[in-house]
Coordinates of C-alpha atoms in Angstrom, one line a residue:
Chain W
M1 CA 0.0 0.0 0.0
Y2 CA 1.2 3.5 -0.9
I3 CA 0.6 7.1 -0.1
G4 CA 0.1 9.1 -3.3
I5 CA 0.1 12.9 -3.0
D6 CA -0.8 15.3 -5.8
L7 CA 0.7 18.7 -4.8
G8 CA -1.1 21.5 -6.7
G9 CA -0.9 25.3 -6.5
T10 CA -4.3 25.4 -4.9
N11 CA -4.8 22.0 -3.1
I12 CA -2.8 19.1 -1.7
A13 CA -4.7 16.0 -2.7
A14 CA -3.7 12.7 -1.2
G15 CA -4.8 9.1 -1.1
L16 CA -4.0 5.6 0.2
V17 CA -3.5 3.5 -2.9
D18 CA -3.2 -0.2 -3.3
E19 CA -0.8 -2.2 -5.4
S20 CA -3.1 -2.1 -8.4
G21 CA -3.7 1.6 -8.3
R22 CA -7.1 1.6 -6.5
I23 CA -7.7 4.5 -4.1
I24 CA -8.8 3.2 -0.7
V25 CA -9.3 6.5 0.9
Q26 CA -8.5 10.1 -0.1
G27 CA -8.7 13.7 1.1
S28 CA -7.3 17.2 0.5
T29 CA -6.2 20.3 2.2
P30 CA -5.3 23.8 0.9
T31 CA -1.8 24.3 -0.4
I32 CA -1.5 28.0 0.5
S33 CA 1.4 28.2 -1.9
S34 CA 2.7 31.5 -0.6
R35 CA 4.0 30.0 2.7
P36 CA 7.3 28.3 3.3
A37 CA 7.8 24.9 1.7
E38 CA 8.4 23.3 5.0
E39 CA 4.9 24.2 6.2
I40 CA 3.4 22.8 3.0
V41 CA 5.2 19.5 3.6
A42 CA 4.1 19.4 7.2
D43 CA 0.5 19.6 6.0
M44 CA 1.2 16.9 3.3
A45 CA 2.4 14.7 6.1
K46 CA -0.5 15.5 8.5
L47 CA -3.0 14.7 5.7
S48 CA -1.2 11.4 4.9
L49 CA -1.1 10.2 8.5
Q50 CA -4.8 11.2 8.9
L51 CA -5.7 9.1 5.8
I52 CA -3.8 6.1 7.2
K53 CA -5.7 6.5 10.4
D54 CA -9.0 6.9 8.6
A55 CA -8.4 3.6 6.7
G56 CA -7.7 1.8 10.0
K57 CA -4.1 1.2 9.0
S58 CA -0.7 1.9 10.5
V59 CA 2.4 3.4 8.9
D60 CA 4.0 0.0 9.1
E61 CA 1.6 -1.2 6.4
I62 CA 2.6 1.5 4.0
T63 CA 5.5 0.6 1.6
A64 CA 6.4 4.2 0.4
V65 CA 5.2 7.7 -0.3
G66 CA 4.9 9.2 -3.8
I67 CA 4.6 12.9 -4.4
G68 CA 3.6 14.6 -7.7
C69 CA 4.9 18.1 -7.7
P70 CA 4.9 20.8 -10.4
G71 CA 8.2 22.1 -11.8
T72 CA 11.6 20.5 -12.3
I73 CA 12.3 17.5 -10.2
D74 CA 15.6 15.7 -9.4
Q75 CA 14.0 12.3 -8.9
E76 CA 17.1 10.6 -7.7
N77 CA 17.7 12.9 -4.8
G78 CA 14.1 13.8 -4.0
V79 CA 14.7 17.4 -4.6
V80 CA 12.4 20.0 -6.1
V81 CA 15.0 21.8 -8.3
Y82 CA 12.6 24.6 -9.2
A83 CA 8.8 25.1 -8.9
N84 CA 7.9 28.7 -9.7
N85 CA 4.3 28.6 -8.3
L86 CA 5.4 27.0 -5.1
K87 CA 8.4 29.2 -4.5
M88 CA 10.6 26.1 -4.2
D89 CA 14.2 26.3 -5.2
R90 CA 16.5 23.3 -4.6
F91 CA 14.1 22.2 -1.9
E92 CA 14.9 18.7 -0.4
M93 CA 11.3 17.6 -0.2
A94 CA 11.9 13.9 0.3
K95 CA 14.2 14.6 3.2
E96 CA 11.7 17.0 4.7
M97 CA 8.8 14.5 4.4
R98 CA 10.8 11.8 6.1
K99 CA 11.0 13.9 9.2
Y100 CA 7.3 13.1 9.6
I101 CA 6.9 9.7 8.0
D102 CA 9.9 7.3 8.1
L103 CA 9.4 5.7 4.7
P104 CA 11.0 5.9 1.3
V105 CA 9.7 9.0 -0.5
Y106 CA 9.7 9.5 -4.3
I107 CA 9.1 12.8 -6.0
E108 CA 8.1 13.1 -9.6
N109 CA 6.8 15.8 -11.9
D110 CA 3.0 16.1 -11.6
A111 CA 2.3 15.7 -15.3
N112 CA 4.4 12.6 -15.3
C113 CA 2.4 11.2 -12.3
A114 CA -0.9 12.0 -14.0
A115 CA 0.3 10.1 -17.1
L116 CA 1.4 7.1 -15.0
G117 CA -1.9 7.1 -13.2
E118 CA -3.9 7.2 -16.3
Y119 CA -1.7 4.5 -17.8
E120 CA -2.2 2.2 -14.8
I121 CA -5.9 2.3 -14.9
N122 CA -6.8 2.9 -18.6
G123 CA -3.5 2.2 -20.4
E124 CA -4.4 -1.3 -21.6
N125 CA -0.7 -2.2 -21.0
A126 CA 0.2 -0.1 -24.1
G127 CA 3.9 -0.4 -24.8
V128 CA 4.0 3.4 -25.5
F129 CA 1.4 5.6 -23.9
V130 CA 1.1 9.4 -23.8
L131 CA -1.2 11.6 -21.7
I132 CA -1.6 15.1 -23.0
T133 CA -3.2 17.5 -20.4
L134 CA -4.9 20.6 -21.8
G135 CA -5.0 23.1 -19.0
T136 CA -3.3 26.4 -18.0
G137 CA -0.5 24.9 -20.0
V138 CA -0.1 21.8 -22.1
G139 CA 1.3 19.0 -19.9
A140 CA 2.4 15.7 -21.0
G141 CA 3.7 12.4 -19.7
L142 CA 5.1 9.4 -21.6
V143 CA 5.1 5.8 -20.4
I144 CA 7.3 3.3 -22.2
D145 CA 6.9 -0.4 -21.2
G146 CA 5.2 0.6 -18.0
K147 CA 7.8 3.1 -16.9
L148 CA 7.9 6.9 -17.1
F149 CA 10.2 8.2 -19.8
R150 CA 12.0 11.2 -18.4
G151 CA 14.9 11.8 -20.8
F152 CA 18.5 11.7 -19.6
N153 CA 18.1 14.3 -17.1
G154 CA 14.5 13.8 -15.7
A155 CA 13.1 16.8 -17.5
A156 CA 11.3 15.1 -20.4
P157 CA 8.8 15.1 -22.0
E158 CA 7.8 18.8 -22.3
L159 CA 5.6 18.2 -25.3
G160 CA 3.8 21.5 -24.7
H161 CA 7.0 23.2 -25.7
M162 CA 7.4 21.6 -29.1
T163 CA 7.1 24.3 -31.7
L164 CA 3.7 24.5 -33.5
V165 CA 4.2 27.8 -35.3
S166 CA 7.8 28.8 -35.7
G167 CA 8.1 32.5 -34.8
G168 CA 4.5 32.6 -33.6
E169 CA 2.8 33.6 -30.3
M170 CA 5.3 34.1 -27.5
C171 CA 5.1 31.3 -24.9
T172 CA 5.6 31.8 -21.2
C173 CA 8.8 29.7 -21.5
G174 CA 10.4 32.4 -23.6
K175 CA 10.3 30.7 -27.0
A176 CA 7.9 31.7 -29.7
G177 CA 5.3 29.4 -31.1
C178 CA 5.1 26.6 -28.6
W179 CA 2.2 24.1 -28.9
E180 CA 1.1 25.3 -25.5
S181 CA 0.6 28.9 -26.6
Y182 CA -2.0 27.6 -29.1
A183 CA -3.5 24.5 -27.5
S184 CA -3.7 25.3 -23.8
V185 CA -7.0 26.6 -22.2
T186 CA -5.1 29.8 -21.6
A187 CA -4.6 30.1 -25.4
L188 CA -8.3 29.1 -26.1
I189 CA -9.4 32.0 -23.8
R190 CA -7.1 34.4 -25.7
Q191 CA -8.5 33.1 -29.1
T192 CA -12.1 33.4 -27.7
R193 CA -11.4 37.0 -26.6
Q194 CA -10.0 38.0 -30.0
A195 CA -13.1 36.5 -31.8
M196 CA -15.4 38.3 -29.3
E197 CA -13.8 41.6 -30.2
K198 CA -14.1 40.9 -33.9
H199 CA -17.7 39.7 -33.6
P200 CA -19.5 41.9 -31.1
E201 CA -22.8 40.2 -32.2
S202 CA -21.5 36.8 -31.2
L203 CA -23.3 34.8 -28.4
M204 CA -19.8 34.5 -26.8
N205 CA -20.1 38.1 -25.6
K206 CA -23.5 37.5 -24.0
L207 CA -22.3 34.3 -22.3
A208 CA -19.1 35.9 -21.0
Q209 CA -21.1 38.7 -19.5
E210 CA -23.5 36.4 -17.8
N211 CA -20.7 34.3 -16.3
G212 CA -18.7 37.3 -15.4
K213 CA -15.7 36.0 -17.3
V214 CA -14.4 34.4 -20.5
S215 CA -13.5 30.8 -19.8
G216 CA -12.4 27.8 -21.8
R217 CA -16.1 26.9 -22.1
T218 CA -17.4 30.1 -23.5
A219 CA -16.6 29.3 -27.2
F220 CA -17.8 25.7 -26.8
E221 CA -21.2 26.7 -25.3
A222 CA -21.8 29.3 -28.0
A223 CA -20.7 27.0 -30.8
K224 CA -23.1 24.3 -29.5
A225 CA -25.9 26.9 -29.7
G226 CA -25.0 27.5 -33.4
D227 CA -22.9 30.7 -33.1
A228 CA -20.8 31.0 -36.2
A229 CA -17.9 32.9 -34.8
A230 CA -17.7 30.5 -31.8
E231 CA -17.8 27.5 -34.2
E232 CA -14.8 29.0 -36.0
V233 CA -12.9 29.4 -32.6
V234 CA -13.6 25.8 -31.7
K235 CA -12.7 24.5 -35.1
Q236 CA -9.4 26.4 -35.1
Y237 CA -8.6 25.4 -31.5
A238 CA -9.3 21.7 -32.3
E239 CA -6.9 22.0 -35.3
Y240 CA -4.1 23.5 -33.1
V241 CA -4.6 20.6 -30.6
A242 CA -4.7 18.0 -33.4
D243 CA -1.7 19.3 -35.3
G244 CA 0.4 18.9 -32.1
I245 CA -1.1 15.5 -31.5
V246 CA 0.0 14.4 -35.0
S247 CA 3.6 15.6 -34.1
V248 CA 3.5 13.5 -31.0
E249 CA 2.1 10.5 -32.9
N250 CA 4.8 10.8 -35.7
A251 CA 7.6 11.2 -33.1
F252 CA 6.7 8.5 -30.6
Q253 CA 4.1 6.2 -32.3
P254 CA 2.3 5.6 -29.0
R255 CA -0.3 2.9 -29.0
I256 CA -2.6 5.2 -27.0
I257 CA -2.7 9.0 -26.8
S258 CA -5.0 10.1 -24.0
V259 CA -6.2 13.6 -23.9
G260 CA -7.0 15.0 -20.5
G261 CA -7.6 18.3 -18.6
G262 CA -10.9 20.0 -17.9
I263 CA -11.6 20.9 -21.6
S264 CA -11.5 17.2 -22.6
K265 CA -14.9 16.9 -20.8
E266 CA -16.3 18.6 -24.0
G267 CA -16.0 15.0 -25.3
D268 CA -16.8 14.2 -28.9
Y269 CA -17.5 17.8 -29.7
L270 CA -13.8 18.5 -29.2
M271 CA -12.4 15.0 -30.0
N272 CA -14.2 14.4 -33.3
P273 CA -12.6 17.2 -35.2
I274 CA -9.3 16.3 -33.6
K275 CA -9.6 12.7 -34.8
E276 CA -10.6 13.7 -38.3
F277 CA -7.5 15.9 -38.6
V278 CA -5.2 13.2 -37.2
E279 CA -6.7 10.6 -39.5
R280 CA -6.1 12.8 -42.5
T281 CA -2.6 14.0 -41.7
R282 CA -0.8 11.2 -39.8
Y283 CA 2.4 10.0 -41.4
N284 CA 1.9 6.3 -40.7
R285 CA -0.2 4.7 -43.3
Y286 CA 0.9 1.1 -43.3
M287 CA 1.4 0.0 -39.6
P288 CA -1.1 -0.3 -36.8
K289 CA -2.5 3.1 -35.8
T290 CA -2.4 5.1 -32.6
K291 CA -5.6 5.1 -30.7
L292 CA -6.8 8.6 -29.5
V293 CA -9.0 8.6 -26.4
T294 CA -10.1 11.0 -23.7
A295 CA -8.6 10.6 -20.2
K296 CA -10.9 9.2 -17.6
L297 CA -9.4 9.8 -14.2
F298 CA -9.2 13.6 -14.1
N299 CA -8.2 14.6 -10.6
D300 CA -7.4 11.1 -9.3
A301 CA -4.7 10.5 -11.9
G302 CA -2.1 12.5 -10.0
I303 CA -2.7 10.7 -6.7
I304 CA -2.7 7.3 -8.3
G305 CA 0.3 8.1 -10.5
A306 CA 2.3 9.4 -7.6
A307 CA 1.6 6.2 -5.7
M308 CA 2.4 4.0 -8.7
N309 CA 5.7 5.9 -9.2
A310 CA 6.5 5.1 -5.6
R311 CA 5.6 1.4 -6.2
N312 CA 7.8 1.3 -9.4
S313 CA 10.7 3.1 -7.7
V314 CA 10.8 0.7 -4.6
K315 CA 10.9 -2.4 -6.9
Chain P
M1 CA 31.1 -10.7 -36.9
Y2 CA 28.2 -9.3 -38.9
I3 CA 27.2 -8.3 -42.4
G4 CA 25.8 -4.7 -42.4
I5 CA 24.0 -3.5 -45.6
D6 CA 22.8 0.0 -46.3
L7 CA 20.3 -0.2 -49.1
G8 CA 19.9 3.2 -50.7
G9 CA 18.0 4.4 -53.7
T10 CA 21.3 4.7 -55.7
N11 CA 23.8 2.3 -54.1
I12 CA 23.9 -0.8 -52.0
A13 CA 26.7 -0.3 -49.5
A14 CA 27.8 -3.2 -47.4
G15 CA 30.5 -4.1 -44.9
L16 CA 31.8 -6.8 -42.6
V17 CA 31.6 -5.4 -39.1
D18 CA 32.9 -6.7 -35.8
E19 CA 31.2 -6.9 -32.4
S20 CA 32.3 -3.3 -31.5
G21 CA 31.1 -1.7 -34.8
R22 CA 34.4 -1.6 -36.6
I23 CA 34.2 -2.1 -40.4
I24 CA 36.7 -4.8 -41.5
V25 CA 36.0 -4.6 -45.2
Q26 CA 33.4 -2.8 -47.3
G27 CA 32.1 -2.4 -50.8
S28 CA 29.2 -1.2 -52.9
T29 CA 27.2 -1.9 -56.0
P30 CA 24.5 0.0 -57.8
T31 CA 20.9 -0.5 -56.6
I32 CA 19.2 0.1 -59.9
S33 CA 16.0 0.8 -58.0
S34 CA 13.7 0.3 -61.0
R35 CA 14.3 -3.5 -61.2
P36 CA 12.4 -6.2 -59.2
A37 CA 13.1 -6.4 -55.5
E38 CA 14.3 -10.0 -55.9
E39 CA 17.2 -8.9 -58.2
I40 CA 18.3 -6.2 -55.7
V41 CA 18.4 -8.8 -52.9
A42 CA 20.4 -11.1 -55.2
D43 CA 23.0 -8.4 -55.6
M44 CA 23.0 -7.6 -51.9
A45 CA 23.8 -11.3 -51.2
K46 CA 26.4 -11.4 -53.9
L47 CA 28.2 -8.3 -52.5
S48 CA 28.0 -9.7 -49.0
L49 CA 29.5 -13.1 -50.0
Q50 CA 32.2 -11.3 -51.9
L51 CA 33.1 -9.2 -48.8
I52 CA 33.3 -12.3 -46.6
K53 CA 35.6 -13.9 -49.2
D54 CA 37.7 -10.7 -49.5
A55 CA 38.2 -10.7 -45.7
G56 CA 39.4 -14.3 -45.8
K57 CA 36.4 -15.4 -43.7
S58 CA 33.7 -18.0 -44.2
V59 CA 29.9 -17.7 -43.7
D60 CA 30.2 -19.9 -40.6
E61 CA 32.1 -17.0 -38.9
I62 CA 29.3 -14.6 -39.5
T63 CA 26.5 -14.3 -36.8
A64 CA 23.9 -12.5 -38.6
V65 CA 23.0 -10.1 -41.5
G66 CA 21.6 -6.6 -40.8
I67 CA 19.9 -4.5 -43.5
G68 CA 19.0 -0.8 -43.4
C69 CA 16.2 -0.1 -45.8
P70 CA 14.2 3.0 -46.6
G71 CA 10.5 3.1 -45.9
T72 CA 8.2 1.3 -43.4
I73 CA 9.6 -1.9 -42.0
D74 CA 8.0 -4.7 -40.1
Q75 CA 11.1 -5.6 -38.1
E76 CA 9.6 -8.7 -36.5
N77 CA 8.8 -10.4 -39.7
G78 CA 11.6 -9.0 -41.8
V79 CA 9.2 -7.5 -44.2
V80 CA 9.5 -4.2 -46.2
V81 CA 5.9 -3.1 -45.7
Y82 CA 6.3 -0.2 -48.1
A83 CA 9.3 1.6 -49.7
N84 CA 8.2 4.0 -52.4
N85 CA 11.6 4.6 -54.0
L86 CA 12.3 0.9 -54.2
K87 CA 8.9 -0.2 -55.4
M88 CA 8.6 -2.6 -52.5
D89 CA 5.2 -3.5 -51.2
R90 CA 4.9 -6.1 -48.4
F91 CA 8.2 -7.6 -49.7
E92 CA 9.6 -10.5 -47.6
M93 CA 13.2 -9.3 -47.8
A94 CA 14.6 -11.4 -44.9
K95 CA 13.2 -14.5 -46.3
E96 CA 14.5 -13.6 -49.8
M97 CA 18.0 -12.9 -48.4
R98 CA 18.1 -16.3 -46.6
K99 CA 17.8 -18.0 -49.9
Y100 CA 21.4 -17.0 -50.5
I101 CA 22.8 -16.7 -47.0
D102 CA 21.5 -19.1 -44.4
L103 CA 21.8 -16.8 -41.4
P104 CA 19.4 -14.7 -39.3
V105 CA 18.5 -11.5 -41.2
Y106 CA 17.3 -8.4 -39.5
I107 CA 15.7 -5.5 -41.4
E108 CA 15.4 -2.0 -39.9
N109 CA 14.6 1.4 -41.3
D110 CA 17.7 3.1 -42.7
A111 CA 17.4 6.3 -40.6
N112 CA 17.2 4.1 -37.5
C113 CA 20.3 2.2 -38.6
A114 CA 22.2 5.4 -39.2
A115 CA 21.3 6.6 -35.7
L116 CA 22.4 3.3 -34.1
G117 CA 25.7 3.3 -36.1
E118 CA 26.5 6.9 -35.0
Y119 CA 25.5 6.0 -31.4
E120 CA 27.7 2.9 -31.3
I121 CA 30.8 4.9 -32.4
N122 CA 30.2 8.4 -31.1
G123 CA 27.3 8.1 -28.7
E124 CA 29.4 8.1 -25.5
N125 CA 26.9 5.6 -24.1
A126 CA 24.3 8.3 -23.9
G127 CA 21.1 7.1 -22.2
V128 CA 19.1 9.0 -24.8
F129 CA 20.7 9.7 -28.2
V130 CA 19.1 11.3 -31.3
L131 CA 20.5 11.5 -34.8
I132 CA 18.9 14.0 -37.1
T133 CA 19.8 13.6 -40.8
L134 CA 19.3 16.7 -43.0
G135 CA 19.0 15.4 -46.6
T136 CA 16.4 15.1 -49.2
G137 CA 14.1 14.8 -46.1
V138 CA 14.7 15.1 -42.4
G139 CA 15.5 11.7 -41.1
A140 CA 15.8 10.7 -37.4
G141 CA 16.6 7.9 -35.2
L142 CA 16.4 7.6 -31.4
V143 CA 18.5 5.3 -29.2
I144 CA 17.3 4.8 -25.6
D145 CA 19.6 2.8 -23.3
G146 CA 21.5 1.4 -26.3
K147 CA 18.4 0.2 -28.1
L148 CA 16.5 1.7 -31.0
F149 CA 13.2 3.3 -30.0
R150 CA 10.6 2.4 -32.6
G151 CA 7.2 3.2 -31.0
F152 CA 4.6 0.5 -30.5
N153 CA 4.4 -0.3 -34.2
G154 CA 8.0 0.1 -35.5
A155 CA 7.2 3.3 -37.3
A156 CA 8.9 5.8 -34.9
P157 CA 10.5 8.3 -34.7
E158 CA 9.5 10.4 -37.8
L159 CA 10.8 13.6 -36.3
G160 CA 10.9 15.2 -39.7
H161 CA 7.1 15.1 -39.7
M162 CA 6.6 17.0 -36.5
T163 CA 4.9 20.3 -37.3
L164 CA 7.1 23.3 -37.4
V165 CA 4.7 25.8 -39.0
S166 CA 1.0 24.8 -38.6
G167 CA -0.7 25.3 -41.9
G168 CA 2.6 26.1 -43.6
E169 CA 4.4 24.7 -46.6
M170 CA 2.8 21.4 -47.9
C171 CA 5.0 18.4 -47.1
T172 CA 5.4 15.3 -49.4
C173 CA 3.7 13.4 -46.6
G174 CA 0.4 15.3 -47.2
K175 CA 0.5 17.3 -44.0
A176 CA 1.2 21.1 -44.0
G177 CA 4.1 22.6 -42.2
C178 CA 6.3 19.6 -41.3
W179 CA 9.8 20.3 -40.0
E180 CA 11.1 18.5 -43.1
S181 CA 9.5 21.0 -45.5
Y182 CA 11.6 23.8 -43.8
A183 CA 14.8 22.0 -42.7
S184 CA 15.6 19.5 -45.4
V185 CA 18.1 20.2 -48.1
T186 CA 15.2 20.1 -50.5
A187 CA 13.6 22.9 -48.5
L188 CA 16.9 24.9 -48.4
I189 CA 17.1 24.7 -52.2
R190 CA 13.6 26.0 -52.5
Q191 CA 14.5 28.8 -50.0
T192 CA 17.6 29.6 -52.0
R193 CA 15.7 29.7 -55.3
Q194 CA 13.2 32.1 -53.8
A195 CA 15.9 34.4 -52.6
M196 CA 17.7 34.3 -55.9
E197 CA 14.5 35.4 -57.7
K198 CA 14.0 38.2 -55.2
H199 CA 17.7 39.3 -55.4
P200 CA 18.9 39.0 -59.0
E201 CA 22.1 40.8 -58.0
S202 CA 23.0 38.1 -55.4
L203 CA 26.1 36.0 -55.8
M204 CA 23.9 32.9 -55.5
N205 CA 22.7 33.4 -59.0
K206 CA 26.2 33.5 -60.4
L207 CA 27.3 30.4 -58.4
A208 CA 24.2 28.5 -59.5
Q209 CA 24.9 29.3 -63.1
E210 CA 28.6 28.2 -62.8
N211 CA 27.6 24.9 -61.2
G212 CA 24.7 24.4 -63.5
K213 CA 22.3 24.0 -60.6
V214 CA 21.1 25.3 -57.3
S215 CA 22.3 23.0 -54.5
G216 CA 22.3 22.9 -50.8
R217 CA 25.7 24.6 -50.9
T218 CA 24.8 27.6 -53.1
A219 CA 23.6 29.8 -50.3
F220 CA 26.4 28.7 -47.9
E221 CA 29.1 29.5 -50.5
A222 CA 27.6 32.9 -51.3
A223 CA 27.1 33.7 -47.6
K224 CA 30.7 32.9 -46.8
A225 CA 31.7 35.3 -49.5
G226 CA 29.7 38.0 -47.8
D227 CA 26.6 38.0 -50.0
A228 CA 23.8 39.6 -47.9
A229 CA 20.8 37.8 -49.4
A230 CA 22.6 34.5 -49.0
E231 CA 23.4 35.3 -45.4
E232 CA 19.7 35.8 -44.8
V233 CA 18.9 32.4 -46.4
V234 CA 21.5 30.6 -44.2
K235 CA 20.3 32.5 -41.1
Q236 CA 16.7 31.6 -41.7
Y237 CA 17.5 28.0 -42.6
A238 CA 19.6 27.5 -39.5
E239 CA 16.7 28.9 -37.4
Y240 CA 14.2 26.4 -39.0
V241 CA 16.7 23.6 -38.2
A242 CA 17.2 24.9 -34.7
D243 CA 13.6 25.5 -33.9
G244 CA 12.9 21.8 -34.6
I245 CA 15.9 20.7 -32.6
V246 CA 14.5 22.6 -29.6
S247 CA 11.2 20.6 -30.1
V248 CA 13.2 17.4 -30.1
E249 CA 15.2 18.4 -27.1
N250 CA 12.1 19.5 -25.1
A251 CA 10.3 16.3 -26.0
F252 CA 13.0 13.8 -25.4
Q253 CA 15.8 15.4 -23.4
P254 CA 18.5 13.4 -25.2
R255 CA 22.0 13.6 -23.7
I256 CA 23.3 14.0 -27.3
I257 CA 21.6 15.3 -30.4
S258 CA 23.8 14.6 -33.4
V259 CA 23.2 16.4 -36.7
G260 CA 24.2 14.6 -39.9
G261 CA 23.6 14.6 -43.6
G262 CA 25.8 16.2 -46.3
I263 CA 24.8 19.8 -45.2
S264 CA 26.3 19.2 -41.7
K265 CA 29.7 19.3 -43.3
E266 CA 29.2 23.0 -43.3
G267 CA 30.3 22.6 -39.7
D268 CA 30.4 25.6 -37.4
Y269 CA 29.0 27.9 -40.0
L270 CA 25.7 26.0 -39.7
M271 CA 26.1 24.7 -36.2
N272 CA 26.9 28.0 -34.4
P273 CA 23.7 29.8 -35.2
I274 CA 21.8 26.6 -34.4
K275 CA 23.5 26.3 -31.0
E276 CA 22.9 30.0 -30.3
F277 CA 19.1 29.6 -31.0
V278 CA 18.9 26.4 -28.9
E279 CA 20.7 27.9 -26.0
R280 CA 18.4 30.8 -26.1
T281 CA 15.1 29.0 -26.4
R282 CA 15.4 25.5 -24.7
Y283 CA 12.9 24.9 -22.0
N284 CA 15.2 23.1 -19.6
R285 CA 17.0 25.7 -17.5
Y286 CA 17.9 23.8 -14.3
M287 CA 18.9 20.3 -15.3
P288 CA 22.0 19.0 -17.2
K289 CA 21.7 20.2 -20.8
T290 CA 21.6 18.3 -24.2
K291 CA 24.9 18.3 -26.1
L292 CA 24.5 19.3 -29.8
V293 CA 27.2 17.8 -32.1
T294 CA 27.7 17.1 -35.8
A295 CA 27.6 13.4 -36.9
K296 CA 31.0 11.9 -37.8
L297 CA 30.4 8.7 -39.6
F298 CA 28.4 9.9 -42.7
N299 CA 28.1 7.0 -45.2
D300 CA 29.4 4.4 -42.9
A301 CA 26.7 5.0 -40.2
G302 CA 24.2 2.9 -42.1
I303 CA 26.4 -0.1 -42.6
I304 CA 27.6 -0.1 -38.9
G305 CA 24.1 0.5 -37.6
A306 CA 22.6 -2.3 -39.7
A307 CA 25.2 -4.6 -38.4
M308 CA 24.8 -3.5 -34.8
N309 CA 21.0 -3.8 -35.1
A310 CA 21.6 -7.5 -36.1
R311 CA 24.0 -7.9 -33.2
N312 CA 21.3 -6.4 -30.7
S313 CA 18.5 -8.5 -32.3
V314 CA 20.4 -11.8 -32.1
K315 CA 21.1 -11.3 -28.3

């Protein structure tokens, strides 16, 4: 049995997870990301110990603790090298955690954990599996033969920072034209705003006013109601997502590419145009084809993946 | 000891290669790609047997035959699924080859073989190694922990068909904006032609006339002589190459990316602006960095890689 912790900018989510990736009990507590890292870890430990107690278990019955954390992780030493949103800089998270829970502690990037979680539950033992998460950014994780692929230095795969439009929109990473700056929800909101300005008559303006903000759903809602400008936004957005997915497919030939993040809940309305584009433009014509699916675990993926990373690391 | 064969559209190159990737003896014969596949294989076998004889060896001393072949390969069954330039369609190449040489025969994509060859000789045991070949297209091979990465279906990694400019120049693969349609030598020649038309005064026009054609070297030669329009072509081409390399680095975090193909002989004149772009735009700021080098083996890479693929497959 493992503790899996998904450390986010807003919430710490944790769960007690069995060998096969099933969550036995779970809970969460606010991150309060502005405070010192040590206090955050103290709350991660407190929540974990509470969950163990809630499940009627003891620490002796737990094999290891896995933590999914945003940013750049030195997995070998359990160090958060840099996590902008959490103000962590060369922070020895595993060592800090062991002050409270005397177990092996394994830290991994949160996008990698989500991929591993989704793979464990819905990956059909695919030899090559990719999870793409469309959110504030475009996150990605790659599982090869059941293990996370991290590159030689633990920093891969940053698929959101593959170029989609050379010299295009500036990305937060400092490079122009990253996939993320076209296919993230942040980008979709920008694209929606631009269309709203250009088409004052569009239903998108009314919806945004009613909701008090432009969100990733604004264009989808208006498009489903038949608004032409919104349909154009959704079509173009789906194409940006799809064009990057074809890059991922051509590069890795995964058996499964799973698309997650809140926006993937739009289901077929988003996935059908993506699939159509991928079918039409993929390089591989003669060998078995990649299967494109929507992710199913959503928030639980991080907890399960962190726990499964601990399980794989102990082995 | 292994036979390594690099089957190209123009020549069949083959060599007798030892366990460590050293070529003991090598030779070549024309492919004559228009003739039936069976005749090509007969010549591949004839050349191989001649080389064994030249080295004073016998077939008994050879462990296996490796073949690098363009197109889509079914490695498991030794079948060339499709190779446009060689008119091969579901061709059982391994079976055909065994009619002449009764040894295990392993077929692999030629770009993958080149990557494996370069890795074996100059890869410094990198855990993740990528060879990018700038030629008629943009070829690529990926070696992870000493083994070729081929995706779940044997068709990876087609890095040349990652998108560089969404909706941009049409690629021969049928998708718009592939890296290959900006960073191949074919693309460089197109870019050179466009600049020549725009700048009739440019030295590029004179050089092309003298050589009777526009080649991948036209812009480089003129740029080195101080021609402004040519300098612009080279600068832009280097940026296209570099922008794709950053995508590859961000996606895979290889310890080494090796750049090969005839154009890489331009050396620092091409590599320095590429390195400058990569340094400036790579995502990874905090972990050890990818090393960017030029390939060293050129034509031998395919022979050595085909042989080493046979060695790895026999194991």
